[in-house]
Amino acid sequence: MNILSIILQLVGALGFLLYGMKLMSDGIQKSAGKSLHRILGLMTGNRFFAMLTGMFITMLIQSSGATTVMVVSFVNAGLLSLTQSVGIIFGANIGTTITAWIVAFFGFNFKISTLAIPLFGIGFFLTSIKKLKKQNIGEAIMGFGLLFLGLDLLSKAIPTLDASNIGFLTAWTDKGVLSIVIGIIAGMVVTVLLHSSSASTAIILTMSHNGLLPWEFAASMVLGSNIGSTIDAVIAAWGTKVNARRAALIHVMFNVTGTLWAAILLHPLLLLVDALVPGPVQEHITYHIAMLHTVFNVINTLVFL
């Protein structure tokens, strides 16, 4: 019965996410004029501006998943070309690393889902008050709220994961290359289940801080979480136009390829992070993990750009 309940919650959460994306895409498409196209064109005029746009949007809303879902929606609505979307997707990967720093400094206290209900309410009133003539914008805002709600419900539909009930991973932390592979798979699976690389990073930081995970294994899990974070873009691309599906595929290829080179060069990468963060690793492991997340995504983005 418990499994059936989880499955039903997952189906409902996916419904919120996909319907929110459709509402947002349709609302934007209806309200899009020359001015919006011009603004988006300026913000994504070249690959570096597009990267900065993706980075700042993700830093603002604290979710690379939400950013990439928005990008897929914009491409589907014809507001962004595939080329423009690529830079934003790359930037989103850098922007999401700010969450690891927030967790390292202050703890994991940010809930993007708190925006969902106010956004939906604002969108509903804009849609309902005919004199404002903002029905299309209201529809897009309602979709944006449902998107956040869907992402939050997806993470809650899976039984809670924390340091206490994935401690079995500690048995695989001293197996050499096998540990790196298992760490990547574990990070990917946890992120897919939680639909949030921010949440999985918080778990990795917590376990490392408590001495449950050594530096190398924690780093491998962080790399794996980058692959897992692509799940929302993949789900959002179902049933969309071909370029929207291509944007989601680029997101997957970017993160998978990056993780592969980082895994091959893991030890030099860890040495670089150790040089950038002063002090012994085990005493400052949360800062090392946050720095790894940032350095990996910055290098990966620069290489692909």
CSV table of C-alpha atoms in Angstrom, one decimal:
chain,number,residue,atom,x,y,z
A,1,MET,CA,0.0,0.0,0.0
A,2,ASN,CA,2.9,2.3,0.8
A,3,ILE,CA,4.5,1.7,-2.6
A,4,LEU,CA,1.1,2.4,-4.3
A,5,SER,CA,0.8,5.7,-2.4
A,6,ILE,CA,4.3,6.7,-3.5
A,7,ILE,CA,3.6,5.8,-7.1
A,8,LEU,CA,0.3,7.8,-7.1
A,9,GLN,CA,2.1,10.8,-5.5
A,10,LEU,CA,4.8,10.6,-8.2
A,11,VAL,CA,2.2,10.6,-11.0
A,12,GLY,CA,0.5,13.6,-9.4
A,13,ALA,CA,3.7,15.5,-9.0
A,14,LEU,CA,4.7,14.8,-12.6
A,15,GLY,CA,1.3,16.0,-13.7
A,16,PHE,CA,1.9,19.4,-11.8
A,17,LEU,CA,5.4,19.7,-13.4
A,18,LEU,CA,4.3,18.9,-17.0
A,19,TYR,CA,1.1,20.9,-16.8
A,20,GLY,CA,2.9,23.9,-15.3
A,21,MET,CA,5.4,23.8,-18.1
A,22,LYS,CA,2.6,23.7,-20.7
A,23,LEU,CA,0.8,26.6,-19.0
A,24,MET,CA,4.0,28.6,-18.9
A,25,SER,CA,5.0,27.8,-22.5
A,26,ASP,CA,1.5,28.6,-23.8
A,27,GLY,CA,1.2,31.9,-21.8
A,28,ILE,CA,4.6,33.1,-23.0
A,29,GLN,CA,3.9,32.1,-26.6
A,30,LYS,CA,0.6,34.1,-26.5
A,31,SER,CA,2.1,37.2,-24.9
A,32,ALA,CA,5.4,37.2,-26.7
A,33,GLY,CA,5.8,40.3,-28.8
A,34,LYS,CA,8.8,42.0,-30.5
A,35,SER,CA,9.9,43.6,-27.3
A,36,LEU,CA,10.2,40.3,-25.5
A,37,HIS,CA,12.1,38.7,-28.4
A,38,ARG,CA,14.4,41.7,-28.4
A,39,ILE,CA,15.1,41.5,-24.7
A,40,LEU,CA,15.8,37.8,-24.9
A,41,GLY,CA,17.9,38.4,-27.9
A,42,LEU,CA,20.0,40.9,-26.0
A,43,MET,CA,20.3,38.7,-23.0
A,44,THR,CA,21.5,35.8,-25.1
A,45,GLY,CA,23.1,37.7,-27.9
A,46,ASN,CA,26.3,35.6,-27.7
A,47,ARG,CA,27.3,32.5,-25.8
A,48,PHE,CA,28.9,34.4,-22.9
A,49,PHE,CA,25.9,36.6,-22.3
A,50,ALA,CA,23.6,33.6,-22.5
A,51,MET,CA,25.9,31.8,-19.9
A,52,LEU,CA,25.7,34.8,-17.5
A,53,THR,CA,21.9,34.9,-18.0
A,54,GLY,CA,21.6,31.2,-17.0
A,55,MET,CA,23.9,31.6,-14.1
A,56,PHE,CA,22.2,34.6,-12.6
A,57,ILE,CA,18.7,33.2,-13.1
A,58,THR,CA,19.7,29.9,-11.4
A,59,MET,CA,21.4,31.8,-8.5
A,60,LEU,CA,18.2,33.8,-8.0
A,61,ILE,CA,15.7,30.9,-8.0
A,62,GLN,CA,18.1,28.3,-6.5
A,63,SER,CA,17.2,25.6,-8.9
A,64,SER,CA,19.1,24.6,-12.1
A,65,GLY,CA,16.2,22.1,-12.7
A,66,ALA,CA,13.7,25.0,-12.9
A,67,THR,CA,16.0,27.0,-15.1
A,68,THR,CA,16.5,24.2,-17.6
A,69,VAL,CA,12.8,23.4,-17.6
A,70,MET,CA,12.1,27.1,-18.4
A,71,VAL,CA,14.7,27.0,-21.2
A,72,VAL,CA,13.1,23.9,-22.7
A,73,SER,CA,9.7,25.7,-22.5
A,74,PHE,CA,11.2,28.9,-24.2
A,75,VAL,CA,12.7,26.8,-27.0
A,76,ASN,CA,9.4,25.0,-27.4
A,77,ALA,CA,7.6,28.4,-27.6
A,78,GLY,CA,10.0,29.7,-30.2
A,79,LEU,CA,11.4,32.4,-27.9
A,80,LEU,CA,14.9,31.0,-27.8
A,81,SER,CA,16.9,29.3,-30.5
A,82,LEU,CA,18.7,26.1,-29.8
A,83,THR,CA,22.1,27.9,-29.9
A,84,GLN,CA,20.9,30.6,-27.4
A,85,SER,CA,19.5,27.9,-25.0
A,86,VAL,CA,22.9,26.1,-24.9
A,87,GLY,CA,24.6,29.0,-23.2
A,88,ILE,CA,21.8,29.4,-20.6
A,89,ILE,CA,22.0,25.7,-19.8
A,90,PHE,CA,25.8,25.9,-19.3
A,91,GLY,CA,25.3,28.9,-17.1
A,92,ALA,CA,22.7,27.2,-15.0
A,93,ASN,CA,25.2,24.6,-14.1
A,94,ILE,CA,27.5,27.2,-12.6
A,95,GLY,CA,24.6,29.1,-10.9
A,96,THR,CA,23.5,26.0,-9.1
A,97,THR,CA,26.8,25.7,-7.3
A,98,ILE,CA,25.9,28.7,-5.1
A,99,THR,CA,23.6,26.4,-3.2
A,100,ALA,CA,26.5,24.3,-2.0
A,101,TRP,CA,28.2,27.4,-0.7
A,102,ILE,CA,25.0,28.4,1.1
A,103,VAL,CA,24.8,25.0,2.7
A,104,ALA,CA,28.4,25.0,3.6
A,105,PHE,CA,28.1,28.4,5.3
A,106,PHE,CA,24.6,28.5,6.7
A,107,GLY,CA,22.9,25.1,6.3
A,108,PHE,CA,20.2,24.0,3.9
A,109,ASN,CA,17.3,26.4,4.8
A,110,PHE,CA,16.1,27.5,1.4
A,111,LYS,CA,12.8,26.2,0.0
A,112,ILE,CA,12.0,27.3,-3.6
A,113,SER,CA,8.5,25.8,-3.2
A,114,THR,CA,7.5,28.7,-1.0
A,115,LEU,CA,7.3,30.7,-4.2
A,116,ALA,CA,4.8,28.4,-5.8
A,117,ILE,CA,1.6,29.4,-4.0
A,118,PRO,CA,2.2,33.2,-4.2
A,119,LEU,CA,3.1,33.0,-7.9
A,120,PHE,CA,0.0,30.9,-8.7
A,121,GLY,CA,-2.2,33.4,-6.8
A,122,ILE,CA,-0.7,36.4,-8.6
A,123,GLY,CA,-1.1,34.6,-11.9
A,124,PHE,CA,-4.7,33.7,-11.1
A,125,PHE,CA,-5.7,37.3,-10.3
A,126,LEU,CA,-4.0,38.6,-13.5
A,127,THR,CA,-5.9,36.0,-15.4
A,128,SER,CA,-9.2,36.7,-13.7
A,129,ILE,CA,-9.2,40.6,-13.8
A,130,LYS,CA,-10.2,41.2,-17.4
A,131,LYS,CA,-9.6,45.0,-17.3
A,132,LEU,CA,-5.9,44.4,-16.8
A,133,LYS,CA,-5.6,42.6,-20.1
A,134,LYS,CA,-2.8,40.5,-18.6
A,135,GLN,CA,-4.4,37.1,-19.0
A,136,ASN,CA,-1.5,35.5,-21.0
A,137,ILE,CA,1.1,36.8,-18.6
A,138,GLY,CA,-1.0,35.5,-15.7
A,139,GLU,CA,-1.3,32.1,-17.3
A,140,ALA,CA,2.5,32.0,-17.7
A,141,ILE,CA,3.0,33.0,-14.0
A,142,MET,CA,0.5,30.3,-12.9
A,143,GLY,CA,2.5,27.8,-14.9
A,144,PHE,CA,5.7,29.0,-13.3
A,145,GLY,CA,4.1,28.5,-9.8
A,146,LEU,CA,2.9,25.0,-10.8
A,147,LEU,CA,6.4,24.2,-12.1
A,148,PHE,CA,7.9,25.0,-8.6
A,149,LEU,CA,5.2,23.0,-6.9
A,150,GLY,CA,5.7,20.0,-9.1
A,151,LEU,CA,9.5,20.0,-8.4
A,152,ASP,CA,8.8,20.2,-4.7
A,153,LEU,CA,6.2,17.4,-4.7
A,154,LEU,CA,8.5,15.2,-6.7
A,155,SER,CA,11.1,15.4,-4.0
A,156,LYS,CA,8.6,14.7,-1.3
A,157,ALA,CA,7.0,11.8,-3.1
A,158,ILE,CA,10.1,9.7,-2.5
A,159,PRO,CA,10.8,8.5,1.1
A,160,THR,CA,13.1,10.9,2.9
A,161,LEU,CA,16.8,10.3,2.4
A,162,ASP,CA,19.3,11.5,4.9
A,163,ALA,CA,22.6,10.6,6.4
A,164,SER,CA,21.0,8.0,8.7
A,165,ASN,CA,19.5,5.8,6.0
A,166,ILE,CA,22.1,5.9,3.2
A,167,GLY,CA,25.0,5.2,5.6
A,168,PHE,CA,25.4,1.8,3.9
A,169,LEU,CA,27.4,3.7,1.3
A,170,THR,CA,30.3,4.0,3.8
A,171,ALA,CA,31.0,0.3,3.1
A,172,TRP,CA,32.1,1.2,-0.4
A,173,THR,CA,34.4,4.1,0.3
A,174,ASP,CA,37.7,2.4,0.2
A,175,LYS,CA,37.6,0.3,-3.0
A,176,GLY,CA,39.7,2.4,-5.3
A,177,VAL,CA,38.3,3.0,-8.8
A,178,LEU,CA,35.2,1.0,-7.9
A,179,SER,CA,34.5,3.5,-5.1
A,180,ILE,CA,34.6,6.3,-7.7
A,181,VAL,CA,32.1,4.5,-10.0
A,182,ILE,CA,29.8,3.6,-7.1
A,183,GLY,CA,30.0,7.2,-5.8
A,184,ILE,CA,29.0,8.6,-9.2
A,185,ILE,CA,26.1,6.2,-9.5
A,186,ALA,CA,25.0,6.9,-5.9
A,187,GLY,CA,25.0,10.6,-6.4
A,188,MET,CA,23.1,10.3,-9.7
A,189,VAL,CA,20.4,8.0,-8.2
A,190,VAL,CA,19.9,10.2,-5.1
A,191,THR,CA,19.5,13.3,-7.2
A,192,VAL,CA,17.1,11.5,-9.6
A,193,LEU,CA,15.0,10.4,-6.6
A,194,LEU,CA,15.0,13.8,-5.0
A,195,HIS,CA,14.7,15.8,-8.2
A,196,SER,CA,17.1,18.3,-6.7
A,197,SER,CA,20.9,18.5,-7.0
A,198,SER,CA,20.7,21.0,-4.2
A,199,ALA,CA,19.1,18.5,-1.8
A,200,SER,CA,21.5,15.7,-2.7
A,201,THR,CA,24.4,18.1,-2.3
A,202,ALA,CA,23.1,19.0,1.2
A,203,ILE,CA,23.0,15.2,2.0
A,204,ILE,CA,26.6,14.8,0.8
A,205,LEU,CA,27.8,17.8,2.8
A,206,THR,CA,26.0,16.5,5.9
A,207,MET,CA,27.4,13.0,5.7
A,208,SER,CA,30.9,14.3,5.0
A,209,HIS,CA,30.7,16.8,7.8
A,210,ASN,CA,29.7,13.9,10.1
A,211,GLY,CA,32.7,11.9,9.0
A,212,LEU,CA,30.7,9.3,7.1
A,213,LEU,CA,32.1,10.0,3.7
A,214,PRO,CA,35.8,10.5,2.8
A,215,TRP,CA,36.8,13.3,0.4
A,216,GLU,CA,37.2,11.2,-2.8
A,217,PHE,CA,33.9,9.4,-2.4
A,218,ALA,CA,32.0,12.6,-1.6
A,219,ALA,CA,33.6,14.2,-4.7
A,220,SER,CA,32.4,11.3,-6.8
A,221,MET,CA,28.8,11.7,-5.5
A,222,VAL,CA,28.9,15.4,-6.4
A,223,LEU,CA,29.9,14.5,-9.9
A,224,GLY,CA,27.1,11.9,-10.1
A,225,SER,CA,24.6,14.5,-8.9
A,226,ASN,CA,25.3,16.6,-12.0
A,227,ILE,CA,24.1,13.7,-14.2
A,228,GLY,CA,21.0,13.2,-12.0
A,229,SER,CA,20.1,16.9,-12.2
A,230,THR,CA,19.2,16.5,-15.9
A,231,ILE,CA,16.1,14.4,-15.1
A,232,ASP,CA,13.8,17.5,-14.9
A,233,ALA,CA,14.8,18.7,-18.4
A,234,VAL,CA,14.3,15.2,-19.8
A,235,ILE,CA,10.8,15.0,-18.3
A,236,ALA,CA,10.0,18.5,-19.5
A,237,ALA,CA,11.0,17.6,-23.0
A,238,TRP,CA,8.4,14.9,-23.4
A,239,GLY,CA,5.9,15.7,-26.1
A,240,THR,CA,7.7,19.0,-27.1
A,241,LYS,CA,9.0,20.2,-30.5
A,242,VAL,CA,12.3,18.8,-31.8
A,243,ASN,CA,14.5,21.7,-30.8
A,244,ALA,CA,13.2,21.6,-27.2
A,245,ARG,CA,14.1,17.9,-27.1
A,246,ARG,CA,17.5,18.8,-28.5
A,247,ALA,CA,18.0,21.4,-25.7
A,248,ALA,CA,17.3,18.8,-23.1
A,249,LEU,CA,19.6,16.3,-24.8
A,250,ILE,CA,22.4,18.9,-24.9
A,251,HIS,CA,21.9,19.4,-21.1
A,252,VAL,CA,22.3,15.6,-20.6
A,253,MET,CA,25.4,15.3,-22.9
A,254,PHE,CA,27.1,18.3,-21.3
A,255,ASN,CA,26.7,16.9,-17.8
A,256,VAL,CA,27.5,13.3,-18.7
A,257,THR,CA,30.6,14.2,-20.7
A,258,GLY,CA,31.8,16.5,-18.0
A,259,THR,CA,31.4,13.9,-15.4
A,260,LEU,CA,33.4,11.4,-17.5
A,261,TRP,CA,36.4,13.6,-17.9
A,262,ALA,CA,36.3,14.7,-14.2
A,263,ALA,CA,36.2,11.1,-13.1
A,264,ILE,CA,39.2,10.2,-15.3
A,265,LEU,CA,41.1,13.2,-13.9
A,266,LEU,CA,39.6,13.1,-10.4
A,267,HIS,CA,42.9,13.1,-8.4
A,268,PRO,CA,44.4,16.1,-10.2
A,269,LEU,CA,41.0,17.8,-9.8
A,270,LEU,CA,41.0,17.1,-6.1
A,271,LEU,CA,44.6,18.4,-5.8
A,272,LEU,CA,43.5,21.7,-7.5
A,273,VAL,CA,40.6,22.1,-5.1
A,274,ASP,CA,42.9,21.3,-2.1
A,275,ALA,CA,45.2,24.1,-3.3
A,276,LEU,CA,42.3,26.6,-3.6
A,277,VAL,CA,40.8,25.8,-0.1
A,278,PRO,CA,43.3,26.4,2.7
A,279,GLY,CA,43.5,24.0,5.7
A,280,PRO,CA,43.3,20.2,6.2
A,281,VAL,CA,40.6,18.5,4.0
A,282,GLN,CA,38.8,16.7,6.8
A,283,GLU,CA,38.5,19.9,8.9
A,284,HIS,CA,37.1,21.9,6.1
A,285,ILE,CA,35.5,19.2,3.9
A,286,THR,CA,32.2,21.1,3.3
A,287,TYR,CA,34.2,24.0,1.7
A,288,HIS,CA,36.2,21.6,-0.3
A,289,ILE,CA,33.0,20.0,-1.7
A,290,ALA,CA,31.5,23.4,-2.5
A,291,MET,CA,34.7,24.4,-4.2
A,292,LEU,CA,34.8,21.1,-6.2
A,293,HIS,CA,31.2,21.7,-7.4
A,294,THR,CA,32.1,25.2,-8.6
A,295,VAL,CA,35.5,24.4,-10.1
A,296,PHE,CA,34.1,21.4,-12.0
A,297,ASN,CA,31.2,23.3,-13.5
A,298,VAL,CA,33.3,26.4,-14.4
A,299,ILE,CA,35.9,24.3,-16.1
A,300,ASN,CA,33.3,22.2,-17.9
A,301,THR,CA,31.5,25.3,-19.1
A,302,LEU,CA,34.6,27.0,-20.4
A,303,VAL,CA,35.7,23.9,-22.2
A,304,PHE,CA,32.3,23.6,-23.9
A,305,LEU,CA,32.0,27.3,-24.7
